[in-house]
Short mmCIF file of C-alpha atoms and ligand atoms in Angstrom, two decimals:
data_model
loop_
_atom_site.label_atom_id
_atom_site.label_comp_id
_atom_site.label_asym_id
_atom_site.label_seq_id
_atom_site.Cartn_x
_atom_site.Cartn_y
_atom_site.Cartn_z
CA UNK A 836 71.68 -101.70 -94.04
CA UNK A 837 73.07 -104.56 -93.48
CA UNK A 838 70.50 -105.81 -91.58
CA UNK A 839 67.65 -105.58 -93.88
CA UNK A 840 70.05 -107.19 -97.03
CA UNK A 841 70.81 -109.87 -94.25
CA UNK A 842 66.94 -110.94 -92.85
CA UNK A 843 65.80 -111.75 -96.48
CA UNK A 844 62.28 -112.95 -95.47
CA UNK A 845 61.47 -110.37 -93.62
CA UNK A 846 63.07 -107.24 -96.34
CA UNK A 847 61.94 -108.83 -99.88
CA UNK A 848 62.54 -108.30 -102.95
CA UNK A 849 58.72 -108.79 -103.82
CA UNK A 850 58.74 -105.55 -105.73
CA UNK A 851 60.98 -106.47 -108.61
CA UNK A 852 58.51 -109.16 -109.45
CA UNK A 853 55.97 -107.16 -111.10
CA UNK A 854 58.45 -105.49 -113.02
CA UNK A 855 60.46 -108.87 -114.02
CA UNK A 856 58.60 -111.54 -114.55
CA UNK A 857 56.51 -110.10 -117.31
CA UNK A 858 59.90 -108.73 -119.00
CA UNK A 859 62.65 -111.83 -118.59
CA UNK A 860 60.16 -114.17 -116.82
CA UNK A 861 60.74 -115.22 -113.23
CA UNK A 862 64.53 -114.46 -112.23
CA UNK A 863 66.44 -114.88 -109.34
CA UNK A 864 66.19 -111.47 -108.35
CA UNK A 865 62.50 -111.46 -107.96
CA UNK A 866 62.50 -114.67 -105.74
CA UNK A 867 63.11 -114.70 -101.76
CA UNK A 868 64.43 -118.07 -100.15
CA UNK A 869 62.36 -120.18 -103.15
CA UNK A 870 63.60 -122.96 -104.93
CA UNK A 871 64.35 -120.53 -108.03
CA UNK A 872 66.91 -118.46 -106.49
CA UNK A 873 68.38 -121.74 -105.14
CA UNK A 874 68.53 -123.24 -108.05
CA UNK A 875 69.19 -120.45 -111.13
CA UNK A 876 71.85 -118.59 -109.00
CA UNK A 877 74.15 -122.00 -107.86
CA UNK A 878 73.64 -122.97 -112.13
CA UNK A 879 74.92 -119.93 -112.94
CA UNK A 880 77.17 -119.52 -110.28
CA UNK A 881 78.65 -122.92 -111.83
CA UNK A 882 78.17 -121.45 -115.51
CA UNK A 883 81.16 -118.31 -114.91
CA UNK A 884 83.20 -120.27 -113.34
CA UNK A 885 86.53 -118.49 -111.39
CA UNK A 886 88.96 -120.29 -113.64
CA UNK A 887 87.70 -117.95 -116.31
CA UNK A 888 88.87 -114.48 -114.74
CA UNK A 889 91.95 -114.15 -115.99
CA UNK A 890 90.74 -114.35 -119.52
CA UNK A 891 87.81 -112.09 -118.69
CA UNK A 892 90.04 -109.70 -117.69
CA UNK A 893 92.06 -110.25 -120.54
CA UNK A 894 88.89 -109.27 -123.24
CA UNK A 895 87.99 -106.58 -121.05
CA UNK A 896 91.49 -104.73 -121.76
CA UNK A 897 91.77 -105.77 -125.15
CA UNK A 898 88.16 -104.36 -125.91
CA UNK A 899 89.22 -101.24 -123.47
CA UNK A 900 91.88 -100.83 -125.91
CA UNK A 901 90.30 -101.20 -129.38
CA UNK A 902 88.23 -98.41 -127.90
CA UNK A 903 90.82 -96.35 -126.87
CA UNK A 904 92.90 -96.48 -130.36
CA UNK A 905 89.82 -96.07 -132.14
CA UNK A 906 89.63 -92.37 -130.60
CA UNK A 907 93.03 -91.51 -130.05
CA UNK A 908 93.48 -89.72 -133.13
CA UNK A 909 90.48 -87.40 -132.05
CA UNK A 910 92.22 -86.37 -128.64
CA UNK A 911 89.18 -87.22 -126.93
CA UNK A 912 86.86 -90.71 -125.72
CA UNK A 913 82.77 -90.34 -124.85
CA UNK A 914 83.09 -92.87 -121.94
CA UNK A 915 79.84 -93.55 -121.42
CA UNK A 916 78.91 -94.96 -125.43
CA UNK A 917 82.12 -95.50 -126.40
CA UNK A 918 83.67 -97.38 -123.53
CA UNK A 919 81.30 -98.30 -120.25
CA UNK A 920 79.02 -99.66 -122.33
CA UNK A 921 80.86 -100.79 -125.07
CA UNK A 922 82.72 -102.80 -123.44
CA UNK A 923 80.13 -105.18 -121.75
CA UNK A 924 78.00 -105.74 -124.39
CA UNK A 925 80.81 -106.79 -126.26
CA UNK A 926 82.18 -109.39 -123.63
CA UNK A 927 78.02 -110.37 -123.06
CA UNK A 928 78.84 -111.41 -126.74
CA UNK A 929 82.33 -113.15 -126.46
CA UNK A 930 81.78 -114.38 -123.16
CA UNK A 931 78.56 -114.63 -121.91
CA UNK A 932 77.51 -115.99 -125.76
CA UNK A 933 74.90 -113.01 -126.16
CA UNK A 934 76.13 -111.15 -128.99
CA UNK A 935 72.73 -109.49 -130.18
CA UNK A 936 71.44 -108.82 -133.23
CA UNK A 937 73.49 -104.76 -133.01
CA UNK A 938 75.00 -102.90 -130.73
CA UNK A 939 71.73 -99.62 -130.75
CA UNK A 940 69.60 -102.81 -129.46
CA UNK A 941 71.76 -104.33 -126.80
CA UNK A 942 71.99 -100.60 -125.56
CA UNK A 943 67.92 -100.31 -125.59
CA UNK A 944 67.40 -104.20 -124.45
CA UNK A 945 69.90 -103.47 -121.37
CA UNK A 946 68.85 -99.98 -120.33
CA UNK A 947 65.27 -100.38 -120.82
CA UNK A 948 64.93 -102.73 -118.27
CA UNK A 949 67.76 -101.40 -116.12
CA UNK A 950 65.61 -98.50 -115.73
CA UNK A 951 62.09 -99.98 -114.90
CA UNK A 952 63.60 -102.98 -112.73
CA UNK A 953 65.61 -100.64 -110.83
CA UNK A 954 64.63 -96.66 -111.05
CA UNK A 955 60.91 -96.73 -111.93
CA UNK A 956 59.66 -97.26 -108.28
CA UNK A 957 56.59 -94.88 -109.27
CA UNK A 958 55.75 -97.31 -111.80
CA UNK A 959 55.68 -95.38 -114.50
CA UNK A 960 53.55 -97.80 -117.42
CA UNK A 961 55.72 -95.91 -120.25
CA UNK A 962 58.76 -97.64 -118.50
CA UNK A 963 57.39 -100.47 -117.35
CA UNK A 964 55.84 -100.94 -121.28
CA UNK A 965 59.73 -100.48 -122.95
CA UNK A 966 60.89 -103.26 -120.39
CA UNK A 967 58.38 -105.76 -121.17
CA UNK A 968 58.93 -105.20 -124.65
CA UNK A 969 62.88 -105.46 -124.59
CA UNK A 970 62.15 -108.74 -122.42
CA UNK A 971 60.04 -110.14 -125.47
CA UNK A 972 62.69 -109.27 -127.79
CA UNK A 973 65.31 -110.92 -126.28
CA UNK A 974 63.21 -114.20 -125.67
CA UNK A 975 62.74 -114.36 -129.48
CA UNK A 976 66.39 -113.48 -130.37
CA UNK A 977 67.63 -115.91 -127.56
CA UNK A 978 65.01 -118.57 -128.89
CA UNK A 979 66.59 -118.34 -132.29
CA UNK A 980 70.00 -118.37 -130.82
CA UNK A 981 69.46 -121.77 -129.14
CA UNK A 982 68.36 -122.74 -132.27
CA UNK A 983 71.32 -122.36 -134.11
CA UNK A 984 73.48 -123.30 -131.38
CA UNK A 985 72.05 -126.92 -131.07
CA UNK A 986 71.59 -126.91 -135.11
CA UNK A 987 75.51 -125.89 -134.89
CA UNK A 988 76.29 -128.91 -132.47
CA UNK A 989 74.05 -131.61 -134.37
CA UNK A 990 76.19 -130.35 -137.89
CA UNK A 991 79.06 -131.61 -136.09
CA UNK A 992 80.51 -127.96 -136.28
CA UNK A 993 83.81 -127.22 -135.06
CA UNK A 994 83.71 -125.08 -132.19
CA UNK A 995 84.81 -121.38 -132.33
CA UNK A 996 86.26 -119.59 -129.60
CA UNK A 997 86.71 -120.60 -126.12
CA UNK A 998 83.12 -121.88 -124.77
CA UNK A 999 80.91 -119.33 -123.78
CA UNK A 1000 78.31 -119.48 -120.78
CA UNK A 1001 75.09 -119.78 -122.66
CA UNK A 1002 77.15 -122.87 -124.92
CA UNK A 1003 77.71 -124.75 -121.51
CA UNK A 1004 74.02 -123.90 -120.10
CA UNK A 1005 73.05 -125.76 -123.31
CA UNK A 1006 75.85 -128.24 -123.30
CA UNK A 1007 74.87 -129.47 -119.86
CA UNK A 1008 72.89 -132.16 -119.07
CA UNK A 1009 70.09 -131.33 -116.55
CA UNK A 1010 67.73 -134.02 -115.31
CA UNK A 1011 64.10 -133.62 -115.49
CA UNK A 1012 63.36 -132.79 -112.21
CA UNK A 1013 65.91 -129.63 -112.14
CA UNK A 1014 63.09 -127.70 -114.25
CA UNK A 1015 65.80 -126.06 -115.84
CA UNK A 1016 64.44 -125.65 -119.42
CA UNK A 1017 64.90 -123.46 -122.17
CA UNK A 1018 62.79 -120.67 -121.10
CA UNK A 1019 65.29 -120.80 -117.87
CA UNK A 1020 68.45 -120.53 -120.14
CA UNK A 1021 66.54 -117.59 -121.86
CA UNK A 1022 65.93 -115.84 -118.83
CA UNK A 1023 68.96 -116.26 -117.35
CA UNK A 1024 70.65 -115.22 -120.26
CA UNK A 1025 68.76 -112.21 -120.37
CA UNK A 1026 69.46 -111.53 -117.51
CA UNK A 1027 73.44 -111.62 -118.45
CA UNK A 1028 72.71 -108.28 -120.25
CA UNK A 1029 70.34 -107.01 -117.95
CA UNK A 1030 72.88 -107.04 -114.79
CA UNK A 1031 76.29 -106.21 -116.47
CA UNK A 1032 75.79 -102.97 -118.96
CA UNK A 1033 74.66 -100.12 -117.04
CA UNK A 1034 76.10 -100.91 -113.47
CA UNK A 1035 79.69 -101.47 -115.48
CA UNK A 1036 79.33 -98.21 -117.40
CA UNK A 1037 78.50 -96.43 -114.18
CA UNK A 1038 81.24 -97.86 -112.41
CA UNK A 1039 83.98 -97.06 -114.98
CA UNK A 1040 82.61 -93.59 -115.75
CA UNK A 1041 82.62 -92.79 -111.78
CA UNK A 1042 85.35 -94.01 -110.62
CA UNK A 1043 87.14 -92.80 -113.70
CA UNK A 1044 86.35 -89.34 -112.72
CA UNK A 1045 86.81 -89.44 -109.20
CA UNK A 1046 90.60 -90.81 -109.97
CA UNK A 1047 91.00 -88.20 -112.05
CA UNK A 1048 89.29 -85.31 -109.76
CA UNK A 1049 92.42 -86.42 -107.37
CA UNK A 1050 95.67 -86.14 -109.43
CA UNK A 1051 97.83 -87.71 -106.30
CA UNK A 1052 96.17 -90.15 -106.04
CA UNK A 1053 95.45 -90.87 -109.96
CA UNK A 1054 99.43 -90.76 -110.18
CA UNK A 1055 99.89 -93.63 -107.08
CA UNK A 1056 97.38 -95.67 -109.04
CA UNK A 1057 99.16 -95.31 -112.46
CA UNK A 1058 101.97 -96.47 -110.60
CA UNK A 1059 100.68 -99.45 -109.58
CA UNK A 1060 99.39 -100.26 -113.28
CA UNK A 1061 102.84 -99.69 -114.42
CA UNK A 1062 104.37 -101.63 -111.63
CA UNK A 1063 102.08 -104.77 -112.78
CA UNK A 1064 100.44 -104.96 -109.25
CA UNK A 1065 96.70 -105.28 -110.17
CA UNK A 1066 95.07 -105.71 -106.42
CA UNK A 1067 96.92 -102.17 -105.98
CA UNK A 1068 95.55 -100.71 -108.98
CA UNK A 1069 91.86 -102.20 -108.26
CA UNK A 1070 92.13 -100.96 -104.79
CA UNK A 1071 92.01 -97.49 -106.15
CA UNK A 1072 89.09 -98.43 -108.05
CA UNK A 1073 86.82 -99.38 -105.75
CA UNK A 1074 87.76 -96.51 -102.98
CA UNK A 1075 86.97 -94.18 -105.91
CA UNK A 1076 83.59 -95.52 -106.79
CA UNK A 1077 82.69 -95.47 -102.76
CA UNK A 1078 83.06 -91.46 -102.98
CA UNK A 1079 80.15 -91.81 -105.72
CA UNK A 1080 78.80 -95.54 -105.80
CA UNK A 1081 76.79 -96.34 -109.01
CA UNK A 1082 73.73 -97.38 -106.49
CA UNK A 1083 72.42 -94.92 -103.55
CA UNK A 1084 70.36 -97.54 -102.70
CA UNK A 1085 68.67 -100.84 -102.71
CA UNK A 1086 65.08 -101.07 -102.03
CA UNK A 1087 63.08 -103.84 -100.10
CA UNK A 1088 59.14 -104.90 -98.95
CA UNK A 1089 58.66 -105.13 -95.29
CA UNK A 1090 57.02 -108.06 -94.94
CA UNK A 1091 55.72 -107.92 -91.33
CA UNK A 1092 56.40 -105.59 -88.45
CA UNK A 1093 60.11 -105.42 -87.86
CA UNK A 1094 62.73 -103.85 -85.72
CA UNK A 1095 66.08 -102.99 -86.50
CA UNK A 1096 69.11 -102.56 -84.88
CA UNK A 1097 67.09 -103.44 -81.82
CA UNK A 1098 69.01 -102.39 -78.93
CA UNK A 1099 71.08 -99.59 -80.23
CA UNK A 1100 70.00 -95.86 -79.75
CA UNK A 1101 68.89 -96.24 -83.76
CA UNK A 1102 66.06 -99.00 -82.92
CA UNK A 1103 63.67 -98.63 -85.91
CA UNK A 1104 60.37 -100.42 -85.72
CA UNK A 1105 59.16 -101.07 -89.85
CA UNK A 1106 55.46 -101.47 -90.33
CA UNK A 1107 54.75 -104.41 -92.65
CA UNK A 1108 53.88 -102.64 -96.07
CA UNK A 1109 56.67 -100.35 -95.24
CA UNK A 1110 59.13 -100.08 -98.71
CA UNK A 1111 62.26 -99.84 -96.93
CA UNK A 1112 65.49 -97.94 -98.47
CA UNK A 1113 69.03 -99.92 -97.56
CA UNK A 1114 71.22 -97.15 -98.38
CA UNK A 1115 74.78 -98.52 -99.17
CA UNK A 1116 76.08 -95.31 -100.69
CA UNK A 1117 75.73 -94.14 -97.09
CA UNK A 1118 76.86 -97.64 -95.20
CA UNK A 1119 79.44 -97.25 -97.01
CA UNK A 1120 80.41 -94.04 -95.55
CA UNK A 1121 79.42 -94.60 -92.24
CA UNK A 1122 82.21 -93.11 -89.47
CA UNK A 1123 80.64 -95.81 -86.49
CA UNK A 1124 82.25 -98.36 -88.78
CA UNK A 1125 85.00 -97.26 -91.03
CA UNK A 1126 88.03 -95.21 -89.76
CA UNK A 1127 88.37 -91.69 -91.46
CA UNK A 1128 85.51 -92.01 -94.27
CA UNK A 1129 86.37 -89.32 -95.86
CA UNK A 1130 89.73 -90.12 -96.25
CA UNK A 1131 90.85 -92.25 -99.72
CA UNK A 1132 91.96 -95.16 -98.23
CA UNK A 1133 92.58 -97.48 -101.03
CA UNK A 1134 92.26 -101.33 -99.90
CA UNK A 1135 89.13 -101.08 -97.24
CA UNK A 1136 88.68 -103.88 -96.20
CA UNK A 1137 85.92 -105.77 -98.28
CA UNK A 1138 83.35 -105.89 -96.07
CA UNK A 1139 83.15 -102.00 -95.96
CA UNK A 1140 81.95 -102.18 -99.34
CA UNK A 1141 78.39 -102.84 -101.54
CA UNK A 1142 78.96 -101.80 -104.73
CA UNK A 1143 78.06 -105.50 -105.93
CA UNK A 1144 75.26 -104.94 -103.28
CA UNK A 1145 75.40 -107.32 -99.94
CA UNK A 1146 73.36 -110.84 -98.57
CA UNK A 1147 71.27 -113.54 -100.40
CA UNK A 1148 70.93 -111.26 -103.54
CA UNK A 1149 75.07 -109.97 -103.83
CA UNK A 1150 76.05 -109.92 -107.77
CA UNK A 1151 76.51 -113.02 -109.18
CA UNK A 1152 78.22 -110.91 -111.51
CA UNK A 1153 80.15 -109.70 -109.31
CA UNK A 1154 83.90 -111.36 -109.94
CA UNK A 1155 83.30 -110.47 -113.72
CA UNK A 1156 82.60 -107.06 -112.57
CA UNK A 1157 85.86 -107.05 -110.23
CA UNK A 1158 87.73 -108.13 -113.44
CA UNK A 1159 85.97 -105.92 -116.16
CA UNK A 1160 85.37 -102.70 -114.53
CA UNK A 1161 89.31 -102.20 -112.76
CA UNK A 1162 90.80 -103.17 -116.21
CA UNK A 1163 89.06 -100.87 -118.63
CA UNK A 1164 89.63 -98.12 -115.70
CA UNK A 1165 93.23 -99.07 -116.13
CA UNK A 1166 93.81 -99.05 -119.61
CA UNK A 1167 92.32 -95.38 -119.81
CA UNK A 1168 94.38 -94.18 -116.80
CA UNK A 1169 97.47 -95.61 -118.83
CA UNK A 1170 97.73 -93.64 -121.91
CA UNK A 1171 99.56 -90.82 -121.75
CA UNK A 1172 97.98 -87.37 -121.19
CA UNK A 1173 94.40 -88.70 -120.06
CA UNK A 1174 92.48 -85.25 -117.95
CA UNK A 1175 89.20 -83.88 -117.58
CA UNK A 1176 88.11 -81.57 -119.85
CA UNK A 1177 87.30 -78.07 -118.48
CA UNK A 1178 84.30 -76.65 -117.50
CA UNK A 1179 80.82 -79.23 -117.85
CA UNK A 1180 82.19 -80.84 -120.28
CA UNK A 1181 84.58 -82.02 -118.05
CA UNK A 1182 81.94 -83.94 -115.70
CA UNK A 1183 79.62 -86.65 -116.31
CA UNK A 1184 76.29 -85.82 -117.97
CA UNK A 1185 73.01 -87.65 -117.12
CA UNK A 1186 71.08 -86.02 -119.14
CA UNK A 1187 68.10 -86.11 -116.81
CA UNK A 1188 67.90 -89.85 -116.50
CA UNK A 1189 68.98 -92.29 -114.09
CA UNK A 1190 72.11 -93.05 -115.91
CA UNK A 1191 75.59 -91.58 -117.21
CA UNK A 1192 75.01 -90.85 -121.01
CA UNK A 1193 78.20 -88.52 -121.76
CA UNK A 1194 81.07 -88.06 -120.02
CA UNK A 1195 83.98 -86.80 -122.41
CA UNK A 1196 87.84 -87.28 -121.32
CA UNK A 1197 90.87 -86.14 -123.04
CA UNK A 1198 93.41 -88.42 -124.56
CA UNK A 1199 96.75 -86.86 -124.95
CA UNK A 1200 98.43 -83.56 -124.15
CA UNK A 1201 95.79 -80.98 -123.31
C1 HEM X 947 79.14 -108.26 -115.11
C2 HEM X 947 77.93 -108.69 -115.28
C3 HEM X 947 76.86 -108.70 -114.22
C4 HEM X 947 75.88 -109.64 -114.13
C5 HEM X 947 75.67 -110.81 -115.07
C6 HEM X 947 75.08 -109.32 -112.96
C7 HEM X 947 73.99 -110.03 -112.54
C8 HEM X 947 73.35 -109.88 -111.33
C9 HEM X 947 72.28 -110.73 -110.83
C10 HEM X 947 71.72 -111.92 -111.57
C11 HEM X 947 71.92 -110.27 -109.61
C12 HEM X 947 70.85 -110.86 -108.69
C13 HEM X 947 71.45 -111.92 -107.82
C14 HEM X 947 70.44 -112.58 -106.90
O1 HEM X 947 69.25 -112.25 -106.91
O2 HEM X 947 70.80 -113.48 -106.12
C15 HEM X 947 72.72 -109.09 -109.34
C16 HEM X 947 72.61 -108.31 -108.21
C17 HEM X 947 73.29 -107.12 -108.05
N1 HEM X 947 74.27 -106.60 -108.89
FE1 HEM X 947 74.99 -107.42 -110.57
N2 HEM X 947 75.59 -108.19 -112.37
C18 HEM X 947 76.68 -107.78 -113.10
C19 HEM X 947 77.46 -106.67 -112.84
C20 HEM X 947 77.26 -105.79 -111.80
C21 HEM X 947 78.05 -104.61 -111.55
C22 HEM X 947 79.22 -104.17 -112.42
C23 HEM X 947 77.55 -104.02 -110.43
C24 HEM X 947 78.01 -102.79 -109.70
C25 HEM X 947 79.23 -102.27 -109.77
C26 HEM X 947 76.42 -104.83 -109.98
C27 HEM X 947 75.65 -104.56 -108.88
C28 HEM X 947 74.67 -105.39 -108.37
C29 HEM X 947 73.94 -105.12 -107.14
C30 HEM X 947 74.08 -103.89 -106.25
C31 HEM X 947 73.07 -106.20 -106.95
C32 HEM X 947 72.09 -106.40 -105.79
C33 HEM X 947 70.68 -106.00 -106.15
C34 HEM X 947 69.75 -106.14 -104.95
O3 HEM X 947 70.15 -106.71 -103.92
O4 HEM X 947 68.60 -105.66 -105.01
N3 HEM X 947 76.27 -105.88 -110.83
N4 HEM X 947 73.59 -108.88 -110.39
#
């Protein structure tokens, strides 16, 4: 797995381009060791800067907790609409500086494409048709946003809120020969909702019920909330979502004929053409590297873990992700009383599709 992440030009990502660049234009994603992935992921990179966790983190339990009040009087929280998703679109609007025109449309915009860049490897055209047309509608509404945000800054307006990201992509200067226009910002930006709404609510519906599945270990993490120690609490977090990771797998275009692990008893020789499967679901379970997999070993060492995927295409969402995901997890685990409901209920629905859709907790004494 690591391996085929690793030797880019030879495992491509050549088969998200048909899917992207007719949906958010040409994006990072789509684009092997070219001067758009150079460029787009080190301008972003420099766009959500590490100075801003903290407050990140800070959003994500605040909107964690409007949430959570706004249910407690019903006993019970859908996770999936009420929460996992909830919560990102609402920092993609505070944060990122992508509010949308409604919530219903950030949900369709973000899991339309979600599902034909990522889970429509059949190429489905009804799929592949929503994405495209979710891609359009967040050029236009991003095109009108820019709008008003220069309109804003030529009125002399005074500034509200901290800065967001898409404010500083248009605040900064580039020169000319950058190429990094507007329809760059407005891909990028699209691409803001496009990587953080589905793989969030995943993670924090997941690992929210494998915590819970393991009441030990659900109480040590609660302890380590209480006790103020985040990296313990996270720890928890992201040894839960390894014993069901939001991604089985990441896919990849063999380019030319190519061996792997060449020199090992699992030598693979991949005929170019070949779509190749890195499965990190199962890396990351893999007994010839980690001690005891099936153990819950909170605090793995990092490099025993993809869920922000792994090699020239890792998250570059991924520190948001590491802030957002462990603090809505926490503010749930925190309130008093929070189980699983009995019976199917009680487990997370998918509804046939790709993604969580319902997944139904208890808040207070059962
Ligand atoms: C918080 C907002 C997020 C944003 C803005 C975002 C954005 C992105 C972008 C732009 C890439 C492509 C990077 C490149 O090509 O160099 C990427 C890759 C990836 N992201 Fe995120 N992401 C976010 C959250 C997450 C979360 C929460 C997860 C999982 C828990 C996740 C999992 C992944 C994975 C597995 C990849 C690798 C895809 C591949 O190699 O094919 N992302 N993300």
């Amino acid at each position: 797995v690591r391996e085929v992440l690793t030797r880019h030009t030879e495992f491509t990502v050549r088969l998200y381009a048909p899917k992207m660049d007719p949906s958010v234009g040409p994006f990072m994603l789509a684009r092997d060791e070219t001067a758009l992935n150079w460029r787009d992921k080190s301008i972003m990179r420099a766009m959500l800067p590490w100075e801003d966790l903290p407050s990140v983190r800070a959003m994500a339990g605040r909107f964690a907790d409007e949430a959570l009040d706004g249910c407690a009087s019903g006993g019970r929280i859908e996770v999936v609409s009420q929460l996992g998703r909830l919560v990102p679109v609402r920092l993609c609007g505070e944060y990122f500086g992508f509010p949308g025109p409604d919530t219903a449309t950030m949900f369709r915009w973000s899991k339309a494409t979600q599902t034909d860049f990522f889970k429509n490897l059949a190429g489905d055209p009804k799929i592949h048709a929503a994405a495209v047309r979710a891609g359009q509608e967040m050029a236009a509404y991003l095109a009108g946003l820019i709008q008003d945000e220069r309109a804003a800054a030529a009125n002399g307006a005074p500034a509200v809120g901290p800065e967001t990201a898409v404010q500083r992509l248009l605040r900064t200067q580039f020169a000319d020969g950058l190429g990094f226009d507007d329809a760059r910002v407005i891909s990028n930006a699209s691409g803001l909702l496009v990587g953080g709404v589905e793989t969030t609510s995943q993670a924090v519906a997941q690992s929210l019920e494998q915590l819970l599945l393991r009441p030990d270990v659900c109480a040590a993490a609660v302890e380590a909330a209480r006790a103020g120690n985040d990296a313990r609490f996270d720890a928890f977090v992201w040894e839960a979502l390894r014993f069901n990771p939001i991604n089985p797998l990441l896919f990849r275009y063999t380019e030319a004929d190519s061996t792997i692990a060449a020199g090992t008893p699992r030598q693979t020789m991949l005929k170019a053409g070949t779509i190749v499967f890195a499965c990190t679901a199962s890396a990351m379970a893999d007994g010839t590297e980690l001690p005891n997999p099936d153990a819950f070993t909170p605090g793995r060492p990092a490099h025993h873990l993809m869920h922000f995927g792994f090699g020239a295409h890792e998250c570059l969402g991924k520190y948001v992700g590491m802030a957002m995901i462990p603090e809505v997890v926490k503010r749930v685990l925190t309130r008093p009383g929070v189980h699983l409901l009995p019976g199917a209920e009680g487990a997370i629905d998918f509804k046939g599709g790709p993604f969580p859709e319902r997944f139904v907790i208890g808040l207070g004494t059962p």
